[in-house]
PDB file of C-alpha atoms in Angstrom:
ATOM      1  CA  UNK A   1       0.000   0.000   0.000  1.00  0.00           C
ATOM      2  CA  UNK A   2       1.350   3.374  -0.895  1.00  0.00           C
ATOM      3  CA  UNK A   3       2.011   5.998   1.697  1.00  0.00           C
ATOM      4  CA  UNK A   4      -0.664   8.687   1.474  1.00  0.00           C
ATOM      5  CA  UNK A   5       0.660  12.210   1.531  1.00  0.00           C
ATOM      6  CA  UNK A   6      -1.268  15.384   0.983  1.00  0.00           C
ATOM      7  CA  UNK A   7      -0.070  17.264  -2.081  1.00  0.00           C
ATOM      8  CA  UNK A   8       1.202  20.772  -1.415  1.00  0.00           C
ATOM      9  CA  UNK A   9       0.924  23.133  -4.370  1.00  0.00           C
ATOM     10  CA  UNK A  10       3.166  26.113  -4.862  1.00  0.00           C
ATOM     11  CA  UNK A  11       1.593  29.046  -6.635  1.00  0.00           C
ATOM     12  CA  UNK A  12       3.858  32.065  -6.849  1.00  0.00           C
ATOM     13  CA  UNK A  13       4.886  32.827  -3.244  1.00  0.00           C
ATOM     14  CA  UNK A  14       2.098  30.824  -1.668  1.00  0.00           C
ATOM     15  CA  UNK A  15       1.695  27.190  -0.716  1.00  0.00           C
ATOM     16  CA  UNK A  16      -1.804  25.800  -1.141  1.00  0.00           C
ATOM     17  CA  UNK A  17      -3.144  22.721   0.580  1.00  0.00           C
ATOM     18  CA  UNK A  18      -6.632  21.365   0.162  1.00  0.00           C
ATOM     19  CA  UNK A  19      -7.667  18.785   2.714  1.00  0.00           C
ATOM     20  CA  UNK A  20     -10.608  16.976   1.195  1.00  0.00           C
ATOM     21  CA  UNK A  21     -10.893  13.803   3.207  1.00  0.00           C
ATOM     22  CA  UNK A  22     -10.609  12.957   6.833  1.00  0.00           C
ATOM     23  CA  UNK A  23      -6.980  12.433   7.804  1.00  0.00           C
ATOM     24  CA  UNK A  24      -5.613   9.586   9.844  1.00  0.00           C
ATOM     25  CA  UNK A  25      -3.030  10.491  12.476  1.00  0.00           C
ATOM     26  CA  UNK A  26      -0.004   9.344  10.490  1.00  0.00           C
ATOM     27  CA  UNK A  27      -1.068  11.307   7.416  1.00  0.00           C
ATOM     28  CA  UNK A  28      -1.623  14.432   9.505  1.00  0.00           C
ATOM     29  CA  UNK A  29       1.870  14.237  11.001  1.00  0.00           C
ATOM     30  CA  UNK A  30       3.381  13.590   7.585  1.00  0.00           C
ATOM     31  CA  UNK A  31       1.507  16.644   6.297  1.00  0.00           C
ATOM     32  CA  UNK A  32       2.913  18.771   9.103  1.00  0.00           C
ATOM     33  CA  UNK A  33       6.446  17.692   8.249  1.00  0.00           C
ATOM     34  CA  UNK A  34       5.956  18.084   4.493  1.00  0.00           C
ATOM     35  CA  UNK A  35       4.483  21.564   4.812  1.00  0.00           C
ATOM     36  CA  UNK A  36       7.266  22.884   7.026  1.00  0.00           C
ATOM     37  CA  UNK A  37       9.916  21.333   4.773  1.00  0.00           C
ATOM     38  CA  UNK A  38       8.331  22.870   1.709  1.00  0.00           C
ATOM     39  CA  UNK A  39       8.070  26.271   3.423  1.00  0.00           C
ATOM     40  CA  UNK A  40      11.772  26.081   4.118  1.00  0.00           C
ATOM     41  CA  UNK A  41      12.683  24.905   0.607  1.00  0.00           C
ATOM     42  CA  UNK A  42      10.550  27.367  -1.309  1.00  0.00           C
ATOM     43  CA  UNK A  43      10.736  30.401   0.978  1.00  0.00           C
ATOM     44  CA  UNK A  44       7.001  30.790   0.444  1.00  0.00           C
ATOM     45  CA  UNK A  45       5.549  33.733   2.327  1.00  0.00           C
ATOM     46  CA  UNK A  46       2.017  32.484   2.677  1.00  0.00           C
ATOM     47  CA  UNK A  47       0.071  29.273   3.233  1.00  0.00           C
ATOM     48  CA  UNK A  48      -3.566  28.631   2.414  1.00  0.00           C
ATOM     49  CA  UNK A  49      -5.133  25.558   4.000  1.00  0.00           C
ATOM     50  CA  UNK A  50      -8.544  24.828   2.540  1.00  0.00           C
ATOM     51  CA  UNK A  51     -10.903  22.790   4.707  1.00  0.00           C
ATOM     52  CA  UNK A  52     -14.052  23.308   2.644  1.00  0.00           C
ATOM     53  CA  UNK A  53     -14.706  19.604   2.198  1.00  0.00           C
ATOM     54  CA  UNK A  54     -14.043  18.675   5.823  1.00  0.00           C
ATOM     55  CA  UNK A  55     -17.146  18.512   8.001  1.00  0.00           C
ATOM     56  CA  UNK A  56     -15.555  16.935  11.056  1.00  0.00           C
ATOM     57  CA  UNK A  57     -12.142  16.854  12.728  1.00  0.00           C
ATOM     58  CA  UNK A  58     -11.126  14.862  15.758  1.00  0.00           C
ATOM     59  CA  UNK A  59      -9.065  16.303  18.588  1.00  0.00           C
ATOM     60  CA  UNK A  60      -5.752  14.898  17.367  1.00  0.00           C
ATOM     61  CA  UNK A  61      -6.134  16.384  13.899  1.00  0.00           C
ATOM     62  CA  UNK A  62      -7.301  19.678  15.393  1.00  0.00           C
ATOM     63  CA  UNK A  63      -4.150  19.799  17.509  1.00  0.00           C
ATOM     64  CA  UNK A  64      -1.900  19.012  14.545  1.00  0.00           C
ATOM     65  CA  UNK A  65      -3.642  21.748  12.586  1.00  0.00           C
ATOM     66  CA  UNK A  66      -3.167  24.261  15.392  1.00  0.00           C
ATOM     67  CA  UNK A  67       0.496  23.244  15.649  1.00  0.00           C
ATOM     68  CA  UNK A  68       1.175  23.493  11.960  1.00  0.00           C
ATOM     69  CA  UNK A  69      -0.289  27.006  11.939  1.00  0.00           C
ATOM     70  CA  UNK A  70       1.865  28.141  14.860  1.00  0.00           C
ATOM     71  CA  UNK A  71       4.941  26.541  13.313  1.00  0.00           C
ATOM     72  CA  UNK A  72       4.331  28.149   9.925  1.00  0.00           C
ATOM     73  CA  UNK A  73       3.948  31.535  11.609  1.00  0.00           C
ATOM     74  CA  UNK A  74       7.217  30.966  13.455  1.00  0.00           C
ATOM     75  CA  UNK A  75       8.841  30.288  10.103  1.00  0.00           C
ATOM     76  CA  UNK A  76       7.608  33.646   8.870  1.00  0.00           C
ATOM     77  CA  UNK A  77       4.661  32.628   6.727  1.00  0.00           C
ATOM     78  CA  UNK A  78       1.171  34.100   6.911  1.00  0.00           C
ATOM     79  CA  UNK A  79      -1.505  31.428   7.171  1.00  0.00           C
ATOM     80  CA  UNK A  80      -5.059  31.581   5.886  1.00  0.00           C
ATOM     81  CA  UNK A  81      -7.558  28.855   6.698  1.00  0.00           C
ATOM     82  CA  UNK A  82     -10.489  28.700   4.322  1.00  0.00           C
ATOM     83  CA  UNK A  83     -13.883  27.050   4.371  1.00  0.00           C
ATOM     84  CA  UNK A  84     -14.146  26.189   8.062  1.00  0.00           C
ATOM     85  CA  UNK A  85     -17.486  24.439   8.565  1.00  0.00           C
ATOM     86  CA  UNK A  86     -19.543  24.835  11.762  1.00  0.00           C
ATOM     87  CA  UNK A  87     -18.589  21.500  13.347  1.00  0.00           C
ATOM     88  CA  UNK A  88     -14.914  22.172  12.678  1.00  0.00           C
ATOM     89  CA  UNK A  89     -15.142  25.655  14.216  1.00  0.00           C
ATOM     90  CA  UNK A  90     -16.816  24.151  17.294  1.00  0.00           C
ATOM     91  CA  UNK A  91     -14.123  21.499  17.686  1.00  0.00           C
ATOM     92  CA  UNK A  92     -11.305  24.020  17.371  1.00  0.00           C
ATOM     93  CA  UNK A  93     -12.771  26.388  19.936  1.00  0.00           C
ATOM     94  CA  UNK A  94     -13.822  23.651  22.364  1.00  0.00           C
ATOM     95  CA  UNK A  95     -10.317  22.232  22.320  1.00  0.00           C
ATOM     96  CA  UNK A  96      -8.922  25.658  23.073  1.00  0.00           C
ATOM     97  CA  UNK A  97      -7.018  25.829  19.835  1.00  0.00           C
ATOM     98  CA  UNK A  98      -6.517  29.542  19.339  1.00  0.00           C
ATOM     99  CA  UNK A  99      -6.128  30.632  15.792  1.00  0.00           C
ATOM    100  CA  UNK A 100      -4.685  33.964  16.781  1.00  0.00           C
ATOM    101  CA  UNK A 101      -2.266  34.681  14.004  1.00  0.00           C
ATOM    102  CA  UNK A 102      -4.509  33.187  11.430  1.00  0.00           C
ATOM    103  CA  UNK A 103      -6.661  34.793   8.826  1.00  0.00           C
ATOM    104  CA  UNK A 104      -9.755  32.982   7.690  1.00  0.00           C
ATOM    105  CA  UNK A 105     -11.791  33.214   4.533  1.00  0.00           C
ATOM    106  CA  UNK A 106     -14.846  31.658   3.001  1.00  0.00           C
ATOM    107  CA  UNK A 107     -13.174  29.792   0.182  1.00  0.00           C
ATOM    108  CA  UNK A 108      -9.903  29.292  -1.647  1.00  0.00           C
ATOM    109  CA  UNK A 109     -10.356  32.291  -3.979  1.00  0.00           C
ATOM    110  CA  UNK A 110     -11.081  34.652  -1.097  1.00  0.00           C
ATOM    111  CA  UNK A 111      -8.248  33.188   0.937  1.00  0.00           C
ATOM    112  CA  UNK A 112      -5.727  33.755  -1.832  1.00  0.00           C
ATOM    113  CA  UNK A 113      -6.987  37.305  -2.382  1.00  0.00           C
ATOM    114  CA  UNK A 114      -6.795  38.087   1.323  1.00  0.00           C
ATOM    115  CA  UNK A 115      -3.288  36.672   1.556  1.00  0.00           C
ATOM    116  CA  UNK A 116      -2.167  38.639  -1.471  1.00  0.00           C
ATOM    117  CA  UNK A 117      -3.426  41.891   0.064  1.00  0.00           C
ATOM    118  CA  UNK A 118      -1.698  41.045   3.323  1.00  0.00           C
ATOM    119  CA  UNK A 119       1.625  40.189   1.673  1.00  0.00           C
ATOM    120  CA  UNK A 120       1.580  43.359  -0.384  1.00  0.00           C
ATOM    121  CA  UNK A 121       0.776  45.510   2.649  1.00  0.00           C
TER     122      UNK A 121
ATOM    123  CA  UNK B   1      -6.616   1.895   5.792  1.00  0.00           C
ATOM    124  CA  UNK B   2      -8.162   4.974   4.296  1.00  0.00           C
ATOM    125  CA  UNK B   3      -8.888   5.260   0.647  1.00  0.00           C
ATOM    126  CA  UNK B   4      -6.392   7.608  -0.958  1.00  0.00           C
ATOM    127  CA  UNK B   5      -7.874  10.152  -3.321  1.00  0.00           C
ATOM    128  CA  UNK B   6      -6.102  12.990  -5.039  1.00  0.00           C
ATOM    129  CA  UNK B   7      -7.446  16.379  -3.952  1.00  0.00           C
ATOM    130  CA  UNK B   8      -8.868  18.510  -6.742  1.00  0.00           C
ATOM    131  CA  UNK B   9      -8.750  22.247  -6.100  1.00  0.00           C
ATOM    132  CA  UNK B  10     -11.123  24.703  -7.664  1.00  0.00           C
ATOM    133  CA  UNK B  11      -9.713  28.145  -8.285  1.00  0.00           C
ATOM    134  CA  UNK B  12     -12.103  30.460 -10.082  1.00  0.00           C
ATOM    135  CA  UNK B  13     -13.122  28.599 -13.259  1.00  0.00           C
ATOM    136  CA  UNK B  14     -10.216  26.182 -13.174  1.00  0.00           C
ATOM    137  CA  UNK B  15      -9.632  22.829 -11.508  1.00  0.00           C
ATOM    138  CA  UNK B  16      -6.088  22.233 -10.327  1.00  0.00           C
ATOM    139  CA  UNK B  17      -4.572  18.855  -9.611  1.00  0.00           C
ATOM    140  CA  UNK B  18      -1.039  18.264  -8.457  1.00  0.00           C
ATOM    141  CA  UNK B  19       0.157  14.686  -8.683  1.00  0.00           C
ATOM    142  CA  UNK B  20       3.147  14.475  -6.405  1.00  0.00           C
ATOM    143  CA  UNK B  21       3.607  10.800  -5.824  1.00  0.00           C
ATOM    144  CA  UNK B  22       3.432   7.741  -7.993  1.00  0.00           C
ATOM    145  CA  UNK B  23      -0.158   6.556  -8.321  1.00  0.00           C
ATOM    146  CA  UNK B  24      -1.365   3.009  -7.961  1.00  0.00           C
ATOM    147  CA  UNK B  25      -3.945   1.821 -10.473  1.00  0.00           C
ATOM    148  CA  UNK B  26      -6.938   2.152  -8.164  1.00  0.00           C
ATOM    149  CA  UNK B  27      -6.025   5.702  -7.179  1.00  0.00           C
ATOM    150  CA  UNK B  28      -5.571   6.675 -10.812  1.00  0.00           C
ATOM    151  CA  UNK B  29      -9.030   5.375 -11.741  1.00  0.00           C
ATOM    152  CA  UNK B  30     -10.566   7.095  -8.722  1.00  0.00           C
ATOM    153  CA  UNK B  31      -8.854  10.317  -9.803  1.00  0.00           C
ATOM    154  CA  UNK B  32     -10.317   9.982 -13.291  1.00  0.00           C
ATOM    155  CA  UNK B  33     -13.809   9.588 -11.887  1.00  0.00           C
ATOM    156  CA  UNK B  34     -13.395  12.393  -9.327  1.00  0.00           C
ATOM    157  CA  UNK B  35     -12.072  14.853 -11.890  1.00  0.00           C
ATOM    158  CA  UNK B  36     -14.874  14.246 -14.375  1.00  0.00           C
ATOM    159  CA  UNK B  37     -17.489  14.454 -11.619  1.00  0.00           C
ATOM    160  CA  UNK B  38     -16.025  17.713 -10.369  1.00  0.00           C
ATOM    161  CA  UNK B  39     -15.885  19.133 -13.892  1.00  0.00           C
ATOM    162  CA  UNK B  40     -19.563  18.381 -14.236  1.00  0.00           C
ATOM    163  CA  UNK B  41     -20.483  19.769 -10.800  1.00  0.00           C
ATOM    164  CA  UNK B  42     -18.481  22.966 -11.022  1.00  0.00           C
ATOM    165  CA  UNK B  43     -18.774  23.735 -14.750  1.00  0.00           C
ATOM    166  CA  UNK B  44     -15.081  24.543 -14.664  1.00  0.00           C
ATOM    167  CA  UNK B  45     -13.722  25.556 -18.033  1.00  0.00           C
ATOM    168  CA  UNK B  46     -10.129  24.554 -17.536  1.00  0.00           C
ATOM    169  CA  UNK B  47      -8.039  21.874 -15.875  1.00  0.00           C
ATOM    170  CA  UNK B  48      -4.391  22.083 -14.897  1.00  0.00           C
ATOM    171  CA  UNK B  49      -2.662  18.816 -14.081  1.00  0.00           C
ATOM    172  CA  UNK B  50       0.758  19.382 -12.572  1.00  0.00           C
ATOM    173  CA  UNK B  51       3.246  16.516 -12.894  1.00  0.00           C
ATOM    174  CA  UNK B  52       6.343  18.421 -11.746  1.00  0.00           C
ATOM    175  CA  UNK B  53       7.141  15.969  -8.971  1.00  0.00           C
ATOM    176  CA  UNK B  54       6.572  12.851 -11.072  1.00  0.00           C
ATOM    177  CA  UNK B  55       9.717  11.425 -12.644  1.00  0.00           C
ATOM    178  CA  UNK B  56       8.240   8.168 -13.894  1.00  0.00           C
ATOM    179  CA  UNK B  57       4.881   6.840 -15.005  1.00  0.00           C
ATOM    180  CA  UNK B  58       4.004   3.317 -15.968  1.00  0.00           C
ATOM    181  CA  UNK B  59       1.931   2.397 -18.992  1.00  0.00           C
ATOM    182  CA  UNK B  60      -1.337   2.048 -17.089  1.00  0.00           C
ATOM    183  CA  UNK B  61      -1.089   5.470 -15.486  1.00  0.00           C
ATOM    184  CA  UNK B  62      -0.039   6.984 -18.797  1.00  0.00           C
ATOM    185  CA  UNK B  63      -3.158   5.530 -20.417  1.00  0.00           C
ATOM    186  CA  UNK B  64      -5.413   6.807 -17.624  1.00  0.00           C
ATOM    187  CA  UNK B  65      -3.824  10.237 -18.000  1.00  0.00           C
ATOM    188  CA  UNK B  66      -4.379  10.218 -21.748  1.00  0.00           C
ATOM    189  CA  UNK B  67      -7.983   9.119 -21.204  1.00  0.00           C
ATOM    190  CA  UNK B  68      -8.734  11.746 -18.575  1.00  0.00           C
ATOM    191  CA  UNK B  69      -7.424  14.434 -20.905  1.00  0.00           C
ATOM    192  CA  UNK B  70      -9.584  13.254 -23.820  1.00  0.00           C
ATOM    193  CA  UNK B  71     -12.606  12.947 -21.548  1.00  0.00           C
ATOM    194  CA  UNK B  72     -12.120  16.424 -20.081  1.00  0.00           C
ATOM    195  CA  UNK B  73     -11.864  17.869 -23.584  1.00  0.00           C
ATOM    196  CA  UNK B  74     -15.083  16.073 -24.514  1.00  0.00           C
ATOM    197  CA  UNK B  75     -16.725  17.710 -21.551  1.00  0.00           C
ATOM    198  CA  UNK B  76     -15.654  21.082 -22.858  1.00  0.00           C
ATOM    199  CA  UNK B  77     -12.698  21.877 -20.622  1.00  0.00           C
ATOM    200  CA  UNK B  78      -9.293  22.988 -21.798  1.00  0.00           C
ATOM    201  CA  UNK B  79      -6.494  20.961 -20.282  1.00  0.00           C
ATOM    202  CA  UNK B  80      -2.978  22.076 -19.466  1.00  0.00           C
ATOM    203  CA  UNK B  81      -0.334  19.606 -18.325  1.00  0.00           C
ATOM    204  CA  UNK B  82       2.551  21.190 -16.490  1.00  0.00           C
ATOM    205  CA  UNK B  83       6.002  20.055 -15.477  1.00  0.00           C
ATOM    206  CA  UNK B  84       6.381  16.995 -17.710  1.00  0.00           C
ATOM    207  CA  UNK B  85       9.788  15.500 -16.996  1.00  0.00           C
ATOM    208  CA  UNK B  86      11.879  13.790 -19.692  1.00  0.00           C
ATOM    209  CA  UNK B  87      11.098  10.199 -18.653  1.00  0.00           C
ATOM    210  CA  UNK B  88       7.389  10.980 -18.535  1.00  0.00           C
ATOM    211  CA  UNK B  89       7.494  12.581 -21.985  1.00  0.00           C
ATOM    212  CA  UNK B  90       9.294   9.513 -23.336  1.00  0.00           C
ATOM    213  CA  UNK B  91       6.726   7.136 -21.835  1.00  0.00           C
ATOM    214  CA  UNK B  92       3.786   9.112 -23.213  1.00  0.00           C
ATOM    215  CA  UNK B  93       5.199   9.253 -26.739  1.00  0.00           C
ATOM    216  CA  UNK B  94       6.409   5.650 -26.782  1.00  0.00           C
ATOM    217  CA  UNK B  95       2.975   4.449 -25.744  1.00  0.00           C
ATOM    218  CA  UNK B  96       1.439   6.454 -28.542  1.00  0.00           C
ATOM    219  CA  UNK B  97      -0.530   8.643 -26.183  1.00  0.00           C
ATOM    220  CA  UNK B  98      -1.221  11.706 -28.252  1.00  0.00           C
ATOM    221  CA  UNK B  99      -1.700  14.873 -26.312  1.00  0.00           C
ATOM    222  CA  UNK B 100      -3.255  16.652 -29.238  1.00  0.00           C
ATOM    223  CA  UNK B 101      -5.756  18.909 -27.558  1.00  0.00           C
ATOM    224  CA  UNK B 102      -3.490  19.592 -24.671  1.00  0.00           C
ATOM    225  CA  UNK B 103      -1.469  22.617 -23.813  1.00  0.00           C
ATOM    226  CA  UNK B 104       1.702  22.149 -21.825  1.00  0.00           C
ATOM    227  CA  UNK B 105       3.666  24.504 -19.643  1.00  0.00           C
ATOM    228  CA  UNK B 106       6.767  24.484 -17.525  1.00  0.00           C
ATOM    229  CA  UNK B 107       5.128  24.857 -14.149  1.00  0.00           C
ATOM    230  CA  UNK B 108       1.848  25.542 -12.384  1.00  0.00           C
ATOM    231  CA  UNK B 109       2.124  29.357 -12.621  1.00  0.00           C
ATOM    232  CA  UNK B 110       2.801  29.259 -16.350  1.00  0.00           C
ATOM    233  CA  UNK B 111       0.069  26.692 -16.868  1.00  0.00           C
ATOM    234  CA  UNK B 112      -2.538  28.832 -15.129  1.00  0.00           C
ATOM    235  CA  UNK B 113      -1.431  31.917 -17.066  1.00  0.00           C
ATOM    236  CA  UNK B 114      -1.592  30.038 -20.365  1.00  0.00           C
ATOM    237  CA  UNK B 115      -5.036  28.668 -19.547  1.00  0.00           C
ATOM    238  CA  UNK B 116      -6.294  32.108 -18.578  1.00  0.00           C
ATOM    239  CA  UNK B 117      -5.143  33.565 -21.872  1.00  0.00           C
ATOM    240  CA  UNK B 118      -6.779  30.712 -23.736  1.00  0.00           C
ATOM    241  CA  UNK B 119     -10.083  31.008 -21.894  1.00  0.00           C
ATOM    242  CA  UNK B 120     -10.195  34.758 -22.444  1.00  0.00           C
ATOM    243  CA  UNK B 121      -9.410  34.438 -26.145  1.00  0.00           C
TER     244      UNK B 121
END
């Protein structure tokens, strides 16, 4: 069986990740590592993580997501999370995962626009 | 074990797919189905398939790729393949997979630009 890894797209100075199916723990950790490595390699200045298709996250995945956002910020990238559905918002807040440095947007298009404005500012 | 599916991103009127790891046969067929379904659902007018990270494809995957391109064209979408590496180009040509209706570009940025020009023309 192949090892499932989430593709990370580079578009100009932004990395784009679309999470479309529920992640298992191993895949989430691999994603965290891949994203940080790619940030380092590409010197991308922004990250958009699109969760539009995700209607549920468990506490482990929520924690990994919170971590990856903090780590990306530490590495100097601006992070935008797009398409957070109600149940996902509830999980994040209930678990005390603060998305302080994070911008949010309705969908991928809006997220990219918002990030572009921010990076040009 | 979860079922691995390739995420398909929608950005404005374009679907973007980045294939970053070698596909097994089942995943390739699932991708074909997912892409055509998403084309139908979203009425996207263009598709960019990025193969930058792929340095080898076997004959089955090459055939699926050729098929998905022909099928997308039939459904009215323009297809751009980006980042074809030498070994992949050799495999496609040797297998007689004609990419007649397909535009190609060096990377994702160029592919999106090319598609945009084409769709506006």
